[in-house]
CSV table of C-alpha atoms and ligand atoms in Angstrom, one decimal:
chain,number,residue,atom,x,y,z
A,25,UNK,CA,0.0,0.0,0.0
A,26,UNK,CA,1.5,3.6,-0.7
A,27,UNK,CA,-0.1,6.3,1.1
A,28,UNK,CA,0.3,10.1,0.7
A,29,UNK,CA,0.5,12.2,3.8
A,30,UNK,CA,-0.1,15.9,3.7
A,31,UNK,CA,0.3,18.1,6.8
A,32,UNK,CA,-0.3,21.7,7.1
A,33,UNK,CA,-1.3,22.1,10.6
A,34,UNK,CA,0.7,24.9,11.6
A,35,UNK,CA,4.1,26.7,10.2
A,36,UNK,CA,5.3,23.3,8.3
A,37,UNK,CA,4.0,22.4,4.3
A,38,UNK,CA,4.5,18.8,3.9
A,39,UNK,CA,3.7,16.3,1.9
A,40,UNK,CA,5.6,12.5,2.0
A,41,UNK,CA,4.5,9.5,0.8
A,42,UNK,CA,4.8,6.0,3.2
A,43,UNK,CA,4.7,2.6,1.5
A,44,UNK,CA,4.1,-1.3,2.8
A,45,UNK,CA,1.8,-2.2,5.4
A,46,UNK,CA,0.6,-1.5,9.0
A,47,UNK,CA,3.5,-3.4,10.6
A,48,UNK,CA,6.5,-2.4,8.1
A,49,UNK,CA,6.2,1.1,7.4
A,50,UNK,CA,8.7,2.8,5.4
A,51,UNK,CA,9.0,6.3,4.4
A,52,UNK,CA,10.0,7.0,0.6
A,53,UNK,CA,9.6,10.5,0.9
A,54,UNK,CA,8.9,13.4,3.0
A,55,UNK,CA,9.1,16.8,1.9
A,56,UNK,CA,9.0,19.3,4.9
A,57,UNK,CA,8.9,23.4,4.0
A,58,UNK,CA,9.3,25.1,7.0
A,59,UNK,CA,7.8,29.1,6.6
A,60,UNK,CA,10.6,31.4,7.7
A,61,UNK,CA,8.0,34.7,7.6
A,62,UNK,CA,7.0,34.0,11.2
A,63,UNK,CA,10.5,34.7,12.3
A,64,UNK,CA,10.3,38.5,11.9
A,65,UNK,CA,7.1,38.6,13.9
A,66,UNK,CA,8.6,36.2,16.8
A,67,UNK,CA,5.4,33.7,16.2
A,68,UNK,CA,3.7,32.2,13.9
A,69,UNK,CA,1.0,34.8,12.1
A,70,UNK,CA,-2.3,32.7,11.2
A,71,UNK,CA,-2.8,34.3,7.9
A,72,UNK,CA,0.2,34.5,6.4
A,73,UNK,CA,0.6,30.6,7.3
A,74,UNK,CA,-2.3,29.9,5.2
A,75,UNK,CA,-1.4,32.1,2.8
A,76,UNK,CA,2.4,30.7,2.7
A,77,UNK,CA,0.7,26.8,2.3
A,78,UNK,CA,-1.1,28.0,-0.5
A,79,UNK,CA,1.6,29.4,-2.4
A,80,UNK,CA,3.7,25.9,-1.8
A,81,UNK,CA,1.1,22.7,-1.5
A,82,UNK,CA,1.2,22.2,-4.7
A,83,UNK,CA,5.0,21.6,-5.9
A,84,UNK,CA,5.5,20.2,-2.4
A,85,UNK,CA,3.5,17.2,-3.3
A,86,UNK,CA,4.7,17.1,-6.2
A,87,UNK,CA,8.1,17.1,-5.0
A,88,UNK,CA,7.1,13.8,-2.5
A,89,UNK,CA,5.2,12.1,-5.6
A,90,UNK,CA,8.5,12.8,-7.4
A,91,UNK,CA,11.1,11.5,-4.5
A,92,UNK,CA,9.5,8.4,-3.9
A,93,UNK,CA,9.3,7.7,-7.8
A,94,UNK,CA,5.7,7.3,-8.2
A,95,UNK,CA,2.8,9.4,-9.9
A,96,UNK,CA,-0.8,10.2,-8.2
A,97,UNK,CA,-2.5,7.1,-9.5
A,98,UNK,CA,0.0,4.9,-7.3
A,99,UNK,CA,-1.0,6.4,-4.9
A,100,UNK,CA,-3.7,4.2,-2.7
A,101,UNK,CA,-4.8,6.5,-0.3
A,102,UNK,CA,-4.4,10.1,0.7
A,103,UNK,CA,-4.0,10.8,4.3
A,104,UNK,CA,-4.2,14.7,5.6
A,105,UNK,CA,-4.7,16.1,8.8
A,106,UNK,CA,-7.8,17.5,9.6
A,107,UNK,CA,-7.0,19.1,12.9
A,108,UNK,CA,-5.8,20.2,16.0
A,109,UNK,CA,-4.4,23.3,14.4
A,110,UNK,CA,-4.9,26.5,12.8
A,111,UNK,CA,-8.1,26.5,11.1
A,112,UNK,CA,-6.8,28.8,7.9
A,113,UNK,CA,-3.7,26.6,7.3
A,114,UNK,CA,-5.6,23.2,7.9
A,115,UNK,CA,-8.2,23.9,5.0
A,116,UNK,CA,-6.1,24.4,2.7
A,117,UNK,CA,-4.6,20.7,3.2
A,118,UNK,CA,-7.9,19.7,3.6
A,119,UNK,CA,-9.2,21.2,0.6
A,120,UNK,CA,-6.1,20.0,-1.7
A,121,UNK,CA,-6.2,16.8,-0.2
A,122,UNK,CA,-10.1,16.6,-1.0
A,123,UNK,CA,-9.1,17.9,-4.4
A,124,UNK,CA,-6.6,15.4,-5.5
A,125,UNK,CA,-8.6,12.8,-4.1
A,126,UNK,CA,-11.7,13.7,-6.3
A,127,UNK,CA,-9.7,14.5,-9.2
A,128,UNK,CA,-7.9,10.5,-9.6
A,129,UNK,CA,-10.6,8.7,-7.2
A,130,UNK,CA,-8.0,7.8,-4.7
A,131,UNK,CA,-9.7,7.5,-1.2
A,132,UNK,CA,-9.1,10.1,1.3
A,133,UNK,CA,-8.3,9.5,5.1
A,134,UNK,CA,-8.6,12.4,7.4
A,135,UNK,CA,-5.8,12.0,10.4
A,136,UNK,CA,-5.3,14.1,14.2
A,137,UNK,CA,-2.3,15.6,14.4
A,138,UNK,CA,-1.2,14.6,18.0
A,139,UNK,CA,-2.3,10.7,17.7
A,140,UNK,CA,0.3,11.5,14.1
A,141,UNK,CA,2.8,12.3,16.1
A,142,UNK,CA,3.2,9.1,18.3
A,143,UNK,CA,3.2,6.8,14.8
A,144,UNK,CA,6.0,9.4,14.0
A,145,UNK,CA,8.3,8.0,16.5
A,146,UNK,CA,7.7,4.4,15.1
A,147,UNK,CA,8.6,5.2,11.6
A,148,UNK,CA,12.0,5.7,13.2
A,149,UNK,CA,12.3,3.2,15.6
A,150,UNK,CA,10.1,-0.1,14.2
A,151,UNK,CA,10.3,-1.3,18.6
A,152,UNK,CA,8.0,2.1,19.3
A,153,UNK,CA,5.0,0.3,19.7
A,154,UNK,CA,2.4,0.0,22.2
A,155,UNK,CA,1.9,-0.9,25.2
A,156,UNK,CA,4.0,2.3,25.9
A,157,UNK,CA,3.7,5.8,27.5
A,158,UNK,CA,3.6,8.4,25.2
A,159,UNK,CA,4.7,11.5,26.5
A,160,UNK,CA,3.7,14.6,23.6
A,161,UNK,CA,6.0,17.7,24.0
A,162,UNK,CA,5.3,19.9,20.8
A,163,UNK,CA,4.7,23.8,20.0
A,164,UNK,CA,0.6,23.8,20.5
A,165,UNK,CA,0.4,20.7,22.9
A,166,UNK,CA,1.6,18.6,26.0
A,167,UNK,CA,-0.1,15.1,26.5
A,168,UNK,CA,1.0,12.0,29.1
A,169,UNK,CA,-0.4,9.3,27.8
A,170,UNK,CA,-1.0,5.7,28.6
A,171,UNK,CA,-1.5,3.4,25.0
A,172,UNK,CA,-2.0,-0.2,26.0
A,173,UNK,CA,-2.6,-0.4,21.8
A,174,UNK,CA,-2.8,1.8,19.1
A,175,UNK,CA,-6.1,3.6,18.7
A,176,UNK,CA,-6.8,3.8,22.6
A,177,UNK,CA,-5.4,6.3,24.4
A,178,UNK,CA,-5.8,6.9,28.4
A,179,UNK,CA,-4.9,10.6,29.1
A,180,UNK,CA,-2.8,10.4,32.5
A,181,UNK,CA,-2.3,14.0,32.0
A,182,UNK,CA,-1.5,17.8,30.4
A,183,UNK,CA,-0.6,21.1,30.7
A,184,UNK,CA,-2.6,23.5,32.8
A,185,UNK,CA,-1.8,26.2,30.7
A,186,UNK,CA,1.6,26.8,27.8
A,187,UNK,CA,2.6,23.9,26.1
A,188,UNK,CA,6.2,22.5,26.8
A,189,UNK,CA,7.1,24.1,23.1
A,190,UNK,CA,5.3,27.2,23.9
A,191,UNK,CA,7.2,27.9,26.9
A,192,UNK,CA,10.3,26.8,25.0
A,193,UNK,CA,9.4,29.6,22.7
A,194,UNK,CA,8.3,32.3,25.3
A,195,UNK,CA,11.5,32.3,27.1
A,196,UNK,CA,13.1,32.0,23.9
A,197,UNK,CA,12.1,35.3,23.8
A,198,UNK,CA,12.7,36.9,27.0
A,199,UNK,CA,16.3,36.0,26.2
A,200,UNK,CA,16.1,36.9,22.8
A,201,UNK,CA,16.9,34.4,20.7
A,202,UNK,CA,15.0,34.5,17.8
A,203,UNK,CA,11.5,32.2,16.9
A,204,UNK,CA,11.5,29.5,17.8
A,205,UNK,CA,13.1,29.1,20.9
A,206,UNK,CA,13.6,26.1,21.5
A,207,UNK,CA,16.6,25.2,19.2
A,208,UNK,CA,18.5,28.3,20.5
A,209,UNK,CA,17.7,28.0,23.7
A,210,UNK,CA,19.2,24.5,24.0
A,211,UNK,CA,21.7,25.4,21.9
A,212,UNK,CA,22.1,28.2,24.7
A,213,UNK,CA,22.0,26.0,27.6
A,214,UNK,CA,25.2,23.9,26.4
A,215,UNK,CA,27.6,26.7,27.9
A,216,UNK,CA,25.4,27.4,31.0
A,217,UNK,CA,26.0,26.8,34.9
A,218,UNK,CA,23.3,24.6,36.3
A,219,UNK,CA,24.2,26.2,39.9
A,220,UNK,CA,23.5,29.8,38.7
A,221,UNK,CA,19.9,29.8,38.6
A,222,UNK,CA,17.9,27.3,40.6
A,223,UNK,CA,14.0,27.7,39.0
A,224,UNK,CA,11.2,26.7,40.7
A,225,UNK,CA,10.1,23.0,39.6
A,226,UNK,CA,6.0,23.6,38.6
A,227,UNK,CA,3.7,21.7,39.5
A,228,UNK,CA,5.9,18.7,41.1
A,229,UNK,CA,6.4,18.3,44.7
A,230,UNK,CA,7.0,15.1,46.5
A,231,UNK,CA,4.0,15.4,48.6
A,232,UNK,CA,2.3,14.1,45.9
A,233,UNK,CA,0.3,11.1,45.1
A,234,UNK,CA,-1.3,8.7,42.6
A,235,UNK,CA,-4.7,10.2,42.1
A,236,UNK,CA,-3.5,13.8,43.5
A,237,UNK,CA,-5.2,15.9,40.2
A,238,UNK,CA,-1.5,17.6,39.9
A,239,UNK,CA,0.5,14.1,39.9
A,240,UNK,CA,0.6,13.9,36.6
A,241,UNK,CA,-0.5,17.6,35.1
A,242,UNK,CA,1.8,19.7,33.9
A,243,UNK,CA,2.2,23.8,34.3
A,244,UNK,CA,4.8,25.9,32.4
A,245,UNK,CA,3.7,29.9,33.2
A,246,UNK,CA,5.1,30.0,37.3
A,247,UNK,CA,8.1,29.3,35.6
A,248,UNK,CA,8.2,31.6,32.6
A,249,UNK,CA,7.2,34.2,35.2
A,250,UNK,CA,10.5,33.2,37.6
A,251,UNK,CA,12.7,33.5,34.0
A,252,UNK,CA,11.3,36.9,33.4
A,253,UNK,CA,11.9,37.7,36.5
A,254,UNK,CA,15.8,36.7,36.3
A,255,UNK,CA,15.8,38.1,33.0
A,256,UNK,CA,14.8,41.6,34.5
A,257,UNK,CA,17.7,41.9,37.4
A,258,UNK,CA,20.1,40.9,34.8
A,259,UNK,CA,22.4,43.3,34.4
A,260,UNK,CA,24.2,41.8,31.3
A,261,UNK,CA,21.6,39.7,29.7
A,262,UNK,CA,24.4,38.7,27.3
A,263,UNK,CA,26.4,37.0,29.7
A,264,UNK,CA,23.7,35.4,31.9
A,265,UNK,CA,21.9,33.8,28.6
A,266,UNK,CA,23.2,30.4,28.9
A,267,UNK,CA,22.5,30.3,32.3
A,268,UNK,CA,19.1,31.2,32.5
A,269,UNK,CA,18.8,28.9,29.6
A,270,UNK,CA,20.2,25.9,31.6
A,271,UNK,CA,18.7,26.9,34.4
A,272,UNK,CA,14.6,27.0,32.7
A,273,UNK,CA,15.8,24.0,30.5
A,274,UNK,CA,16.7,21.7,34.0
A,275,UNK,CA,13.3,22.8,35.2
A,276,UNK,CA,11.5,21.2,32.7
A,277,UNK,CA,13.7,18.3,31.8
A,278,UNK,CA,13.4,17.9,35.4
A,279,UNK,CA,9.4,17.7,35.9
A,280,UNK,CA,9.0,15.9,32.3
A,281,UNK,CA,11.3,13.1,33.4
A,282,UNK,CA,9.5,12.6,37.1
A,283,UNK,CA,5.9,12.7,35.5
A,284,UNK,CA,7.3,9.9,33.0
A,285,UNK,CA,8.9,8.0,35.2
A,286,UNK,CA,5.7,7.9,37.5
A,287,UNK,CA,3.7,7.0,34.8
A,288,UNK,CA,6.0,3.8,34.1
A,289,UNK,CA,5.7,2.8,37.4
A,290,UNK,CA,2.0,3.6,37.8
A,291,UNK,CA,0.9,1.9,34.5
A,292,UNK,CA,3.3,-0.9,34.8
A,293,UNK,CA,5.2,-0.1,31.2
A,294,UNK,CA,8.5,-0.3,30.5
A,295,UNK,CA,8.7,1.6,26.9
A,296,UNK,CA,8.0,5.3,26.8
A,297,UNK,CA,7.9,7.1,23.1
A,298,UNK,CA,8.5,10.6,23.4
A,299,UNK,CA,6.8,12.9,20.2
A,300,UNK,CA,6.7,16.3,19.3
A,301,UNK,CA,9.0,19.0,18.2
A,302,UNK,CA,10.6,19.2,21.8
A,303,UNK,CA,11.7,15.7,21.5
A,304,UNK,CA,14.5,17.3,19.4
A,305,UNK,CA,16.1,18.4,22.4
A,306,UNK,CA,19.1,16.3,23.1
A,307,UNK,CA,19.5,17.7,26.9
A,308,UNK,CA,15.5,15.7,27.6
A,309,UNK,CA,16.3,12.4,25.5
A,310,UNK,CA,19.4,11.9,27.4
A,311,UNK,CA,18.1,12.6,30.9
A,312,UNK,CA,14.7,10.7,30.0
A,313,UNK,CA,17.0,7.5,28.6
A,314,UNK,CA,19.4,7.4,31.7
A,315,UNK,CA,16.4,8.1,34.5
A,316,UNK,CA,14.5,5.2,32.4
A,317,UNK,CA,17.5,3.1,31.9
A,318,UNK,CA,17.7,2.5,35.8
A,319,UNK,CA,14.6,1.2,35.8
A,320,UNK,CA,14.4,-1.3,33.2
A,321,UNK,CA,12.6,0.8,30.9
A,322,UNK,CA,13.8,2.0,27.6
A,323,UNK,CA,13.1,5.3,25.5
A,324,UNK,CA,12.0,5.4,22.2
A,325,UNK,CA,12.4,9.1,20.3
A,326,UNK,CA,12.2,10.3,16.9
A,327,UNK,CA,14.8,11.7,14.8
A,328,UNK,CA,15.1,15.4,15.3
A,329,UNK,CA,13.2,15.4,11.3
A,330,UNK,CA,10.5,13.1,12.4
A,331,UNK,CA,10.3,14.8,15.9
A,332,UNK,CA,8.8,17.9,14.2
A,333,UNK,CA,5.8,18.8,12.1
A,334,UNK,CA,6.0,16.5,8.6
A,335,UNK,CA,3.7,14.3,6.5
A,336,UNK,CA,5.1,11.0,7.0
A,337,UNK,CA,3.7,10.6,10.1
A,338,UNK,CA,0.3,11.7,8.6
A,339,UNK,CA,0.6,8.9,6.4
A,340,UNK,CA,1.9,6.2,8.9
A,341,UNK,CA,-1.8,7.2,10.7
A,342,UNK,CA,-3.4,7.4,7.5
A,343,UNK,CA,-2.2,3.7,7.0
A,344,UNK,CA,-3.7,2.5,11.0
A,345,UNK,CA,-7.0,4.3,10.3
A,346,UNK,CA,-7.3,2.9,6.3
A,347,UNK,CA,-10.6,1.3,6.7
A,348,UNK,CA,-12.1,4.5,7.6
A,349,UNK,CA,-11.6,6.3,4.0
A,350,UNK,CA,-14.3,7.7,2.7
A,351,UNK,CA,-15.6,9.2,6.1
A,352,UNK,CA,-16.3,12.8,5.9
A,353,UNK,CA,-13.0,14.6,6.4
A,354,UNK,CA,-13.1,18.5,7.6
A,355,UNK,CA,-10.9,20.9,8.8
A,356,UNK,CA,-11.4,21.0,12.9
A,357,UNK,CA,-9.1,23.9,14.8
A,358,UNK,CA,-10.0,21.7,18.0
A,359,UNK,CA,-10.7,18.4,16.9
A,360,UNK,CA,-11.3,15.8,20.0
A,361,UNK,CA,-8.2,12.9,19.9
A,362,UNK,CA,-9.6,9.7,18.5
A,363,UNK,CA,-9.9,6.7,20.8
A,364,UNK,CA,-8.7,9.2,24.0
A,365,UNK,CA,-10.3,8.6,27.7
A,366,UNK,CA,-9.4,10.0,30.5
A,367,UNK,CA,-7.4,7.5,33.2
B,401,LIG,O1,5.6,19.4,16.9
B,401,LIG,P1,6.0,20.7,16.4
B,401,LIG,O2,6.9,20.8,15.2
B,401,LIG,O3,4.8,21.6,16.1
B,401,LIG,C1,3.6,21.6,16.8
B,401,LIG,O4,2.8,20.6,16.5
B,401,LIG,O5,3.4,22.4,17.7
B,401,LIG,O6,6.8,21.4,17.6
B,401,LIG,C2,7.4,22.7,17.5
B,401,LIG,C3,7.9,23.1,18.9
B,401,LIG,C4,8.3,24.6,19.0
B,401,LIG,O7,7.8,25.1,20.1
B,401,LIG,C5,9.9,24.5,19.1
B,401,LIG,O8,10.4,25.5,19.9
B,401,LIG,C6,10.0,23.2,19.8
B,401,LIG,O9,9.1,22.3,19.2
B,401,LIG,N1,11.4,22.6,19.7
B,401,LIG,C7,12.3,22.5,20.7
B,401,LIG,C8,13.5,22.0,20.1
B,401,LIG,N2,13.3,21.9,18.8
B,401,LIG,C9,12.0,22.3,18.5
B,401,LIG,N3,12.1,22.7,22.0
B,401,LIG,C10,13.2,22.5,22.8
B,401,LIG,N4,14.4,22.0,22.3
B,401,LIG,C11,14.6,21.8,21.0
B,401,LIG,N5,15.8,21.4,20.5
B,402,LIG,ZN1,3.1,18.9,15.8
């Protein structure tokens, strides 16, 4: 089976094109065009988004069709996501999708972002797969999750407020360093003291316990309010940059790592797949592994291209939820997670 993924949730046109079945998933392409125009507004700017996938959806699919050496008829089914995400930039995958699949009778899938991102990690890594806890770090969202198989999902918790990515970005900008954050900030962090600034860890205290609403929540904006403060006694923001960067980055390496490593224990699970654009950051993946490593359990993270927005793990969800084709499929800014309960 060869499926075409198309993603245009956010700040990322992409377009990629997955081939073989459900348990041997392979990528043969995956074109990702990231916008640069939010840059100069520190964020991403709704309508020039849409207006930016527009101008690119086309020769981007074209460009995956081309890499993976096939033509649209090959194609078995088309797989887009139809939300969580900006409602401007999602219609206009949704529509193209809709379009293509209408104009060569190719059935059409519609896939959720977030539940994309967790079969993102196991087109890298073929030993991602349930039973695992799936912890989601990305830009827009922040999910710990409990997946005893694919399709159901027990929500063991999520942020209370900023996404881990979104905080990543906001302090980002306190220090100035440019949108997005997160990159420059851990790139930031490398050359910082850990001793200089101690941050306060949110929402984690060891007071609490299994069934405590906080023990497995997650907060980010105590602690972007204790970095602005830092930011604003500096006296030479230049020099105190990497360590307020360390210092914000240990905080929430710190609480993400707990909050996983209780849900291990709690739900009995000894693989955790981390997802989203902040499982770039090399400073988390290697604190998550060796905190897990010590207690039998391993961690299974995406490559830094996979980590972030793209198609072809659009299309590895396309591929789990085939026999739904032909379903209406619409562009949802909140769309509810499929299969998602609350533990
Ligand atoms: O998953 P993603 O590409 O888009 C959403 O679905 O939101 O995630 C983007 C987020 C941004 O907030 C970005 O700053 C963050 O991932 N990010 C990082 C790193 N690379 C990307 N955060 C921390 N460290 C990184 N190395
Ligand atoms: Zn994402």
């Amino acid at each position: 089976m060869k499926v075409l993924g198309i993603e245009t949730s956010c700040d990322e046109t992409s377009a990629a094109v997955v081939t073989d079945n459900e348990a041997s998933a392979r990528v043969a392409s995956c074109v990702i065009l990231s916008q640069d125009v939010h840059a100069v507004y520190r964020g991403v700017v709704p309508e020039l988004a849409s207006r930016a996938h527009l101008a690119t959806i086309g020769p981007v699919v074209d460009h995956a069709l081309e890499d993976a050496g096939i033509v649209l008829g090959d194609v078995d089914l088309i797989a887009v996501t139809e939300g969580p995400g900006l409602i401007g930039a999602l219609l206009v995958g949704v529509s193209y999708a809709k379009g293509l699949g209408l104009g060569s009778g190719r059935p059409l899938v519609g896939v959720h972002h977030l539940e994309a991102h967790l079969f993102g990690t196991a087109l890298d890594d073929s030993s991602a797969v349930p039973p695992f806890i799936g912890l989601i770090v990305s830009g827009g969202h922040s999910l710990l999750l409990d997946v005893p198989r694919w399709g159901h999902y027990r929500l063991l918790g999520e942020t209370r407020d900023d996404a881990v990515g979104e905080a990543f970005d906001k302090v980002g900008a306190l220090l100035q360093l440019g949108y997005p954050g997160g990159p420059a900030l851990e790139r930031a962090a490398r050359n910082g003291d850990p001793a200089r600034h101690r941050f306060p860890r949110p929402m984690l205290n060891a007071r609490q316990r299994p069934g405590d609403p906080d023990y497995f929540d997650l907060s980010m904006s105590g602690l972007k309010t204790a970095v602005m403060h830092a930011v604003q006694a500096s006296s030479d923001l230049a020099a105190d940059r990497p360590h307020l960067a360390r210092g914000f980055q240990d905080a929430v390496i710190e609480v993400l790592v707990t909050k996983t490593q209780r849900a291990v224990e709690l739900c009995g699970r000894d693989r955790v797949v981390l997802a989203g654009g902040v499982a770039c950051n090399r400073a988390l993946r290697d604190a998550m592994a060796t905190a897990l490593g010590g207690r039998g359990a391993t961690l299974h993270a995406p490559s830094p291209r996979l980590s972030t927005d793209n198609a072809a793990m659009i299309a590895r969800a396309g591929l789990f939820h085939a026999a739904e084709a032909g379903r209406p499929v619409d562009a949802a800014a909140r769309l509810p997670f499929p299969g998602l309960v609350r533990a």
